[in-house]
Amino acid sequence: MAFFSGVVDRLLGRQQPLPQDITFRDERSFVAQKHSCPSCHAHLEAGELENNLYVCPKCGHHYRINPAERIRTLVDPGSFQEFSQEIQSVNAIGFPGYEGKLSEAKAATGQGEAVTNGTATIDGRKVVLSIMNFKFMGGSMGSVAGEKLTRALLTGLEKQLPVVVFTTSGGMRMQEGIFSLMQMAKASAAIAQLELARIPFFAVLTDPTYGGVTASFAMLGDVIIAEPGASIGFAGPRVIESTIRQKLPEGFQKSEFQLEKGFVDTIVPRTALRKTLAFLIDTHPNR
Amino acid sequence: MDQSEIQKKIQELQSLAEKNSVDIQSDLKRLQEKLNDGKMTPADLWKKIQLARNADRPTTLEIINHIAENFIELHGDRAFGDDQALIGGVGLLDGRPVTFLGHQKGRNMKENIRRNYGWAHPEGYRKALRLAKQAEKFGRPVITFIDTAGAYPGLASEDRGIGEAIAHNLRDFALLRVPVLAFIIGEGGSGGALGIAVANEVYMLENSFYSVISPEGCASILLRDPNKAAEAAVQLKLLPSDLMSFGIVDGVVPEPDGGAHADHALTAAHIKTQINESLKRLEQKTGEQLARERMTKFLSMGRFVEEGGPKPNFFQRLFSLNRRT
Ligand SMILES: [Zn+2]
């Protein structure tokens, strides 16, 4: 079954461990300080959230987190090995002002793009991870995000490892024009390869997941998990409201709505995610 | 539908039509001359967008009727219903059975209410996949015609999982073991277009466009001014010539003088010539080759730089090792 034996390793070049004091910058500095929960307004002490996986201990509100926080709260300490970080965006269609937007996003996040790839272990089980970052231009998916996702998926294929993708995105990156649209087909073609090789692919949908990401890999997981209270949809609520010219019902497009409509398998709170993924990995062996 | 339902539907569609439909009867000849000049101003380009959206352009069913000796439309997704904005069926093309799929717009308000202006719902995409798999089962090529502003951005569409429906088409069209050809015949609008455009070869009619977002949408989101749609259209690089230079599409099908609406039969004949030329080539290949080449084509799309890492052709090399599968 190892069709791509050694190839990805060679082609992907060296792998570097992500230092524990990783360079993600968190502009939500309030999270680490005393503040009130944006959902229930309960008073939270400094450091309280960090110890609770960025979930409000009073109401269960799931704060949006960046890839570094995801890694820290999910994988076995020291097990994360980043790859594909050298891939950088270019202004492929000469869109005015795009370079500036990219520089701002890089400065704000300390990251090169909206997707972070790596291998890691979850309770001792080896996986390939691809994690999106909403803080990087709204998690918008251009050529680099598409390439990174595709490499994560094909690395799973080559190494015969399950692939876990964390989605959060406003949609495709308009500044890359048609190239961004094609990334939907690209990632889906990579998933088609996994389908043929029976490699498990788990999608974890986090707040918010919209547009081309929903209409491609987010909805193609062998198991689709949603975090509680996440907004998940294709068209955004404002677009839909302007189409139907009426207010949307309460809870529309939330995880719970998608569960009821049959588009996600299960809603898993962040506190139970590690155990759930470990169970799913055990129950979905590669064949 | 009763009167109030129709009224509501009209309102709903008008809000979309305002943003997307157009009236373009003038200056066609002058426009055609400008087009041949190459360099276009936003105003010139906007006329081309309007040409692509011209309500008198040949629709999917009209093209099929021109090029197929016989055609039977096949309806329904077998789960929810039949979407008349995305049609499909089996036809004979020079004696050879093929499966046709395509977005279907109407010619007037009444038809467009039935056709939802070519904005398909999830059941349309699911029907398309059902018919594509049927084509695969019986070894027929799949030929798709794309003409949509996008998948329908409405409540019902979300309720029934438009994201899931398009996603499955993207994955499963990639795997089809028969030739797949796609033609952008008017508007190629975002995921709604791509949902039936994962093909071995993708062609655009001379006066069509293909884009990640409508010029209007791009103008209001990125330029923060919906009136700057023409400017956004220039920036998005959505014309056939742009997409040819990017290597995203495989060819441009010429239109008659004045545009496709001026002569439906001739437009259809040009499309048929391209279909026959492509099928002659693709029918030489095995199902496995067709699927692998289609996947490689889309896996290779994207522009980025990478220092000290893999060189271009990463996926071609990967796939050349996968020949045994
Ligand atoms: Zn709270």
XYZ file of C-alpha atoms and ligand atoms in Angstrom:
613
model
C 0.000 0.000 0.000
C 2.933 2.339 0.423
C 2.724 3.828 -3.056
C 4.662 6.940 -2.190
C 7.280 5.363 0.038
C 9.855 7.919 1.075
C 8.890 10.333 -1.643
C 7.029 12.863 0.415
C 9.780 12.934 3.011
C 12.335 13.666 0.359
C 10.221 16.188 -1.452
C 9.036 17.983 1.646
C 12.588 18.519 2.772
C 13.673 18.673 6.373
C 11.211 18.692 9.183
C 11.669 21.046 12.054
C 10.183 20.774 15.515
C 7.975 23.696 16.505
C 9.496 25.236 19.627
C 7.214 25.174 22.645
C 7.372 28.967 22.893
C 6.181 29.177 19.321
C 6.085 32.406 17.460
C 2.331 32.740 17.095
C 1.330 36.145 18.303
C -2.036 36.404 19.993
C -3.638 39.770 19.506
C -6.419 38.749 21.880
C -4.192 39.602 24.793
C -7.302 39.918 26.961
C -7.652 36.147 26.958
C -4.638 35.756 29.228
C -5.822 38.542 31.519
C -8.783 39.192 33.764
C -11.826 39.728 31.555
C -15.493 38.889 31.259
C -16.656 36.079 28.970
C -18.065 37.524 25.729
C -20.906 35.009 25.900
C -22.079 34.877 29.544
C -20.154 37.905 30.883
C -18.887 35.867 33.821
C -15.738 37.229 35.410
C -12.687 35.185 34.461
C -9.346 35.339 36.277
C -6.003 35.696 34.505
C -4.827 32.289 33.319
C -8.177 30.650 34.012
C -8.967 30.104 30.325
C -5.555 28.757 29.462
C -6.022 26.049 32.072
C -9.453 25.224 30.657
C -8.498 24.811 26.956
C -9.901 28.285 26.169
C -13.414 27.235 27.108
C -15.405 29.428 29.506
C -15.710 27.362 32.703
C -19.077 29.008 33.480
C -21.009 28.721 30.186
C -18.871 26.479 27.976
C -18.280 29.174 25.335
C -15.513 27.988 23.025
C -13.062 30.810 22.304
C -11.500 30.821 18.844
C -7.949 29.584 19.129
C -4.925 29.728 16.847
C -2.896 26.729 15.647
C -0.349 27.077 18.456
C -3.088 26.906 21.072
C -4.681 23.988 19.265
C -1.406 22.112 19.248
C -0.787 22.903 22.907
C -4.256 21.763 23.940
C -4.450 18.636 21.797
C -1.242 16.782 21.096
C 1.289 15.035 23.296
C 3.857 17.614 24.511
C 6.857 17.917 22.224
C 5.400 15.609 19.575
C 4.519 18.265 16.983
C 6.820 18.432 13.968
C 5.895 21.164 11.520
C 6.276 20.655 7.767
C 5.584 22.643 4.584
C 6.232 25.928 6.394
C 8.489 27.173 3.574
C 5.582 27.591 1.160
C 4.797 31.277 0.667
C 2.063 33.181 -1.124
C 2.657 35.196 -4.274
C 0.470 37.807 -5.892
C -0.525 35.424 -8.661
C -3.024 37.652 -10.450
C -1.458 40.998 -9.542
C -4.313 41.982 -7.243
C -3.809 45.556 -5.986
C -2.734 45.737 -2.353
C -2.435 41.988 -1.793
C 1.231 42.038 -0.754
C 0.404 44.600 1.922
C -2.441 42.478 3.292
C -0.141 39.468 3.459
C 2.535 41.413 5.326
C -0.036 42.675 7.831
C -1.345 39.164 8.412
C 2.169 37.774 8.846
C 3.024 40.507 11.334
C -0.209 40.029 13.263
C 0.044 36.252 13.550
C 3.770 35.592 13.362
C 2.896 32.925 10.816
C 3.544 32.563 7.115
C 0.042 31.535 6.085
C -3.447 30.550 7.189
C -2.668 26.834 7.493
C -0.140 25.076 9.750
C 0.842 21.467 8.981
C 2.597 18.934 11.132
C 2.798 15.417 12.415
C 2.132 14.729 16.083
C 0.851 12.134 18.487
C -2.508 12.233 20.234
C -2.412 10.033 23.328
C 0.394 8.150 21.623
C -1.297 7.759 18.233
C 0.556 9.253 15.307
C -1.442 11.615 13.078
C -0.983 14.258 10.396
C -2.481 17.609 11.387
C -3.493 20.563 9.244
C -4.796 23.501 11.238
C -6.345 26.676 9.841
C -5.940 30.090 11.455
C -8.849 32.523 11.239
C -6.586 35.398 12.298
C -4.628 35.097 9.062
C -6.799 36.996 6.567
C -9.965 35.393 7.874
C -8.625 31.904 7.277
C -9.111 32.551 3.589
C -7.876 29.799 1.332
C -5.523 30.615 -1.500
C -2.855 28.614 -3.291
C -0.683 28.149 -0.206
C -3.505 26.962 2.053
C -4.645 24.612 -0.720
C -1.133 23.285 -1.254
C -0.537 22.800 2.473
C -3.817 20.971 2.974
C -3.091 18.817 -0.033
C 0.374 17.966 1.254
C -1.017 17.112 4.673
C -3.526 14.779 3.059
C -0.962 13.163 0.768
C 1.481 12.836 3.664
C -1.230 10.826 5.425
C -1.437 8.686 2.309
C 2.290 8.204 2.030
C 2.888 7.506 5.715
C -0.364 5.575 6.143
C -1.435 7.892 8.946
C -4.851 9.322 9.771
C -5.269 12.977 8.829
C -7.024 15.456 11.120
C -7.942 18.855 9.696
C -9.172 21.775 11.809
C -11.196 24.195 9.721
C -11.907 27.865 10.284
C -12.365 30.129 7.314
C -14.431 32.904 5.849
C -14.057 31.318 2.408
C -11.747 31.487 -0.560
C -9.094 34.209 -0.930
C -10.538 36.580 -3.507
C -7.166 38.286 -4.043
C -5.954 35.108 -5.742
C -8.897 35.000 -8.132
C -9.458 31.745 -10.002
C -6.436 30.111 -8.337
C -8.242 30.240 -4.995
C -11.396 28.662 -6.447
C -9.325 25.794 -7.829
C -8.025 24.972 -4.347
C -11.450 23.522 -3.527
C -11.063 21.002 -6.344
C -7.430 20.425 -5.439
C -8.029 19.518 -1.791
C -11.015 17.394 -2.829
C -8.879 15.507 -5.351
C -6.386 14.756 -2.565
C -9.256 13.445 -0.443
C -10.311 11.308 -3.397
C -6.850 9.724 -3.231
C -7.332 8.978 0.470
C -10.725 7.529 -0.326
C -9.134 5.049 -2.757
C -6.399 4.110 -0.290
C -8.807 3.923 2.688
C -6.861 6.377 4.799
C -9.027 7.914 7.539
C -9.633 11.659 7.330
C -11.284 13.476 10.232
C -12.571 17.022 9.866
C -13.003 19.157 12.976
C -15.120 22.207 12.180
C -14.486 25.219 14.383
C -15.952 28.704 14.521
C -16.433 29.985 11.856
C -16.291 27.686 8.797
C -17.774 29.118 5.591
C -17.696 29.260 1.831
C -15.338 27.173 -0.234
C -13.936 25.386 2.795
C -17.409 24.124 3.744
C -18.053 23.242 0.101
C -14.927 21.091 -0.093
C -12.783 19.330 2.520
C -14.765 20.359 5.624
C -17.714 18.286 4.430
C -15.635 15.327 3.223
C -14.429 13.889 6.528
C -14.982 10.204 7.175
C -16.144 11.613 10.484
C -17.110 15.268 10.778
C -16.813 16.744 14.253
C -18.005 20.244 15.171
C -17.009 22.284 18.189
C -20.029 23.485 20.192
C -21.626 26.712 19.021
C -19.516 27.050 15.856
C -21.040 28.803 12.841
C -20.870 26.488 9.837
C -22.349 27.167 6.422
C -21.775 27.875 2.750
C -23.243 31.351 2.248
C -22.864 33.791 5.119
C -25.908 34.937 7.127
C -25.854 38.465 5.673
C -25.836 37.172 2.104
C -28.750 34.864 2.860
C -30.713 37.603 4.621
C -30.285 39.836 1.597
C -31.557 37.009 -0.636
C -34.611 35.991 1.374
C -35.229 39.484 2.762
C -36.079 38.268 6.219
C -34.310 37.577 9.496
C -32.732 34.156 9.869
C -34.041 31.845 12.589
C -32.235 31.706 15.938
C -29.320 29.262 15.931
C -29.205 29.060 12.117
C -25.940 27.476 10.864
C -24.702 26.718 14.371
C -23.111 23.321 15.055
C -26.329 22.184 16.725
C -28.317 23.183 13.602
C -25.909 21.249 11.372
C -26.186 18.209 13.654
C -29.986 18.360 13.479
C -29.890 18.726 9.669
C -27.541 15.752 9.416
C -24.367 17.445 8.170
C -22.052 16.779 11.093
C -21.587 13.448 12.847
C -21.117 14.754 16.341
C -20.482 17.811 18.466
C -17.512 17.383 20.755
C -16.500 19.917 23.414
C -12.822 20.810 23.343
C -12.332 19.162 26.729
C -13.314 15.784 25.215
C -11.620 16.185 21.839
C -8.377 14.376 22.601
C -10.178 11.272 23.891
C -12.670 11.354 21.015
C -9.981 11.600 18.347
C -7.990 8.811 20.014
C -11.100 6.606 19.957
C -11.820 7.446 16.315
C -8.229 6.723 15.288
C -8.459 3.331 17.026
C -11.757 2.484 15.384
C -10.691 3.558 11.879
C -7.587 1.512 11.112
C -5.982 1.875 7.682
C -6.612 -1.128 5.549
C -47.376 27.723 -6.207
C -50.107 30.102 -5.117
C -50.042 33.856 -5.723
C -48.362 34.803 -2.455
C -45.676 32.187 -2.883
C -44.976 33.406 -6.396
C -44.901 36.970 -5.141
C -42.383 35.999 -2.478
C -40.286 34.079 -4.985
C -40.288 37.018 -7.376
C -39.100 39.307 -4.609
C -36.428 36.854 -3.629
C -35.196 36.477 -7.173
C -35.396 40.160 -7.961
C -32.893 40.933 -5.266
C -30.508 38.566 -7.002
C -31.432 39.627 -10.496
C -30.818 43.288 -9.690
C -27.264 42.422 -8.923
C -26.725 40.081 -11.795
C -28.938 40.476 -14.816
C -28.402 43.033 -17.443
C -29.624 44.547 -20.610
C -27.109 44.783 -23.365
C -28.512 45.333 -26.776
C -26.330 48.210 -27.866
C -22.846 48.748 -29.134
C -22.129 45.095 -29.787
C -20.233 45.669 -32.953
C -18.090 48.345 -31.375
C -17.528 46.085 -28.406
C -16.429 43.218 -30.592
C -13.807 45.448 -32.167
C -12.597 46.554 -28.763
C -12.376 42.982 -27.580
C -10.037 42.108 -30.365
C -7.766 44.921 -29.335
C -6.648 43.100 -26.222
C -6.232 45.869 -23.687
C -9.563 46.710 -22.115
C -10.820 49.482 -19.910
C -13.159 48.593 -17.013
C -16.053 49.848 -19.149
C -15.081 47.585 -22.064
C -14.629 44.636 -19.783
C -17.980 45.312 -18.189
C -19.638 45.043 -21.571
C -18.070 41.630 -21.904
C -19.488 40.615 -18.519
C -22.873 41.790 -19.723
C -22.436 39.782 -22.894
C -21.764 36.662 -20.816
C -24.988 37.350 -18.915
C -27.074 38.184 -21.978
C -30.455 36.492 -21.548
C -30.534 35.598 -25.249
C -27.401 33.482 -25.165
C -27.948 29.806 -25.966
C -28.801 27.886 -22.799
C -27.719 24.372 -21.875
C -30.885 22.748 -23.256
C -30.684 24.744 -26.469
C -27.088 23.714 -27.032
C -27.973 20.081 -26.365
C -30.866 20.268 -28.800
C -28.568 21.671 -31.460
C -25.776 19.146 -31.090
C -27.459 15.892 -30.016
C -29.431 13.689 -32.378
C -31.662 12.635 -29.533
C -31.873 13.572 -25.881
C -33.857 12.422 -22.900
C -33.821 14.562 -19.785
C -33.479 12.568 -16.576
C -34.855 14.181 -13.450
C -34.372 14.149 -9.722
C -31.793 13.434 -7.054
C -33.757 10.438 -5.661
C -33.829 12.069 -2.232
C -35.435 15.487 -2.209
C -36.697 16.483 -5.647
C -35.830 17.783 -9.078
C -33.864 20.994 -9.492
C -34.796 22.712 -12.732
C -31.836 25.079 -12.443
C -29.415 22.209 -13.115
C -30.529 19.703 -15.692
C -29.143 16.469 -17.064
C -29.814 13.511 -19.278
C -28.582 11.160 -21.955
C -28.123 12.097 -25.578
C -26.651 10.779 -28.764
C -23.748 12.694 -30.223
C -22.830 11.488 -33.706
C -24.279 8.149 -32.735
C -22.379 7.889 -29.470
C -24.255 8.017 -26.133
C -23.106 10.799 -23.797
C -24.383 12.271 -20.536
C -25.095 15.986 -20.566
C -25.294 18.129 -17.439
C -25.709 21.861 -17.141
C -27.089 24.888 -15.398
C -30.297 26.026 -17.022
C -31.331 29.672 -17.147
C -34.649 30.937 -18.479
C -35.282 33.312 -21.324
C -37.847 35.439 -19.485
C -39.168 36.106 -15.998
C -41.643 33.229 -16.068
C -39.030 30.701 -17.180
C -36.519 32.114 -14.787
C -38.784 31.627 -11.812
C -38.999 27.965 -12.764
C -35.246 27.827 -13.412
C -34.319 29.983 -10.412
C -32.108 32.060 -12.767
C -29.710 29.131 -12.946
C -28.939 29.221 -9.220
C -29.014 25.528 -8.283
C -29.902 24.024 -4.916
C -28.210 20.975 -3.334
C -30.575 18.563 -5.099
C -29.311 19.883 -8.439
C -25.704 19.013 -7.573
C -26.784 15.631 -6.195
C -28.696 14.885 -9.388
C -25.603 15.843 -11.388
C -23.477 13.399 -9.400
C -26.092 10.653 -9.726
C -26.125 11.070 -13.499
C -22.332 11.288 -13.702
C -22.022 7.988 -11.830
C -24.657 6.496 -14.107
C -22.542 7.642 -17.062
C -19.500 5.979 -15.533
C -21.426 2.742 -15.036
C -22.331 2.635 -18.717
C -19.039 4.016 -20.024
C -20.450 7.273 -21.384
C -18.500 10.540 -21.477
C -19.858 13.352 -19.288
C -20.224 16.780 -20.897
C -21.165 19.714 -18.677
C -22.306 23.245 -19.503
C -21.696 25.853 -16.836
C -23.812 28.972 -16.658
C -24.577 30.137 -13.142
C -23.956 33.138 -10.951
C -23.430 30.631 -8.155
C -25.087 28.059 -5.946
C -28.277 29.479 -4.452
C -27.451 31.500 -1.322
C -30.778 30.873 0.425
C -32.241 29.294 3.520
C -33.404 26.089 1.799
C -30.018 25.658 0.178
C -28.276 25.744 3.562
C -30.912 23.545 5.198
C -30.300 20.842 2.642
C -26.515 21.144 2.726
C -25.297 22.999 -0.340
C -21.723 22.819 0.989
C -21.890 19.051 1.401
C -23.433 18.606 -2.052
C -20.740 20.609 -3.873
C -17.964 19.011 -1.816
C -19.045 15.514 -2.820
C -19.193 16.496 -6.466
C -15.639 17.860 -6.312
C -14.333 14.637 -4.800
C -16.372 12.173 -6.834
C -16.085 13.872 -10.224
C -12.326 13.599 -9.707
C -12.677 9.816 -9.497
C -14.872 9.226 -12.569
C -13.417 6.642 -14.930
C -14.935 8.165 -18.066
C -14.001 11.330 -20.019
C -15.383 14.525 -18.468
C -15.533 17.764 -20.473
C -16.696 21.111 -19.116
C -17.752 24.216 -21.052
C -18.243 27.586 -19.370
C -20.974 28.937 -21.651
C -21.823 32.174 -19.831
C -21.304 32.872 -16.155
C -18.869 30.640 -14.296
C -19.764 31.659 -10.773
C -17.642 30.278 -7.963
C -18.348 26.959 -6.209
C -21.661 26.650 -7.985
C -19.781 26.501 -11.284
C -16.932 24.310 -10.033
C -19.494 21.803 -8.683
C -19.867 20.433 -12.238
C -16.516 21.563 -13.640
C -13.976 19.033 -12.346
C -13.206 17.816 -15.847
C -10.341 16.383 -17.882
C -10.586 19.408 -20.149
C -12.270 22.739 -19.406
C -13.240 25.147 -22.186
C -14.673 28.639 -22.119
C -16.835 30.307 -24.689
C -15.224 33.454 -26.037
C -17.627 35.730 -24.157
C -17.834 33.931 -20.841
C -16.126 34.435 -17.500
C -15.070 32.195 -14.635
C -14.403 33.604 -11.197
C -14.087 32.824 -7.504
C -16.635 35.548 -6.750
C -18.933 37.779 -8.773
C -17.485 41.201 -9.647
C -20.320 42.714 -7.597
C -19.472 40.574 -4.564
C -15.773 41.384 -4.839
C -16.546 45.090 -5.191
C -18.675 45.226 -2.080
C -16.349 43.097 0.059
C -12.851 44.140 -1.009
C -13.417 47.538 -2.599
C -16.206 48.341 -0.135
C -18.285 49.829 -2.935
C -20.776 47.724 -4.924
C -20.642 50.316 -7.707
C -17.055 49.395 -8.471
C -17.987 46.032 -9.999
C -16.328 46.847 -13.320
C -13.095 47.709 -11.537
C -13.313 44.480 -9.525
C -13.902 42.541 -12.741
C -10.616 43.880 -14.113
C -8.754 42.936 -10.928
C -10.196 39.419 -10.728
C -8.757 38.393 -14.141
C -11.771 36.314 -15.048
C -11.806 36.320 -18.855
C -10.948 33.334 -21.078
C -7.663 34.967 -22.113
C -6.658 35.361 -18.434
C -7.545 31.787 -17.549
C -5.712 30.491 -20.605
C -2.575 32.342 -19.545
C -2.924 30.877 -16.020
C -3.235 27.368 -17.431
C -6.580 26.886 -15.706
C -8.592 26.268 -18.870
C -7.664 24.265 -21.947
C -9.134 26.336 -24.722
C -11.511 29.035 -25.887
C -14.471 28.237 -28.120
C -15.106 31.015 -30.658
C -18.477 32.760 -30.818
C -20.197 34.156 -33.909
C -19.866 37.871 -34.738
C -21.677 39.893 -32.086
C -21.738 37.045 -29.577
C -23.282 33.627 -28.993
C -26.824 35.022 -28.889
C -26.488 36.206 -32.510
C -26.382 32.645 -33.835
C -27.219 29.738 -31.537
C -26.712 27.092 -34.196
C -23.245 28.296 -35.081
C -22.252 28.585 -31.409
C -23.465 25.032 -30.796
C -21.554 23.821 -33.867
C -18.323 25.313 -32.512
C -18.936 23.557 -29.196
C -19.617 20.285 -30.964
C -16.385 20.541 -32.919
C -14.485 20.910 -29.656
C -16.348 18.006 -28.023
C -15.532 15.695 -30.908
C -11.909 16.751 -30.977
C -11.553 16.232 -27.221
C -13.404 12.939 -27.087
C -11.336 11.554 -29.928
C -8.315 12.143 -27.707
C -9.823 11.125 -24.357
C -11.535 7.977 -25.587
C -8.098 6.477 -26.293
C -7.389 6.411 -22.559
C -8.308 3.897 -19.904
C -10.666 4.820 -17.082
C -7.771 4.709 -14.668
C -5.721 7.097 -16.819
C -8.624 9.503 -17.137
C -9.184 9.656 -13.380
C -5.497 9.976 -12.617
C -4.938 12.719 -15.192
C -7.970 14.627 -13.926
C -6.728 14.430 -10.344
C -3.203 15.416 -11.330
C -4.550 18.386 -13.258
C -6.353 19.800 -10.223
C -3.679 18.763 -7.712
C -1.185 20.833 -9.715
C -3.218 24.053 -9.614
C -1.946 26.949 -7.559
C 0.815 29.524 -7.568
C 3.246 29.900 -4.684
C 6.937 30.007 -3.929
C 8.927 27.616 -1.841
C 12.508 27.974 -0.762
C 14.682 24.935 -0.342
C 11.722 22.650 -0.708
C 10.077 20.602 -3.387
C 10.396 21.785 -6.940
C 7.426 22.215 -9.249
C 5.890 19.015 -10.597
C 5.625 17.656 -7.065
C 2.317 15.983 -7.852
C 3.256 14.755 -11.278
C 6.211 13.001 -9.732
C 4.050 11.655 -6.950
C 1.559 10.335 -9.454
C 4.118 8.837 -11.757
C 5.015 6.594 -8.828
C 1.363 5.708 -8.384
C 1.019 3.997 -11.740
C 0.591 0.628 -10.123
C -2.723 1.549 -8.500
Zn -19.018 32.223 29.505
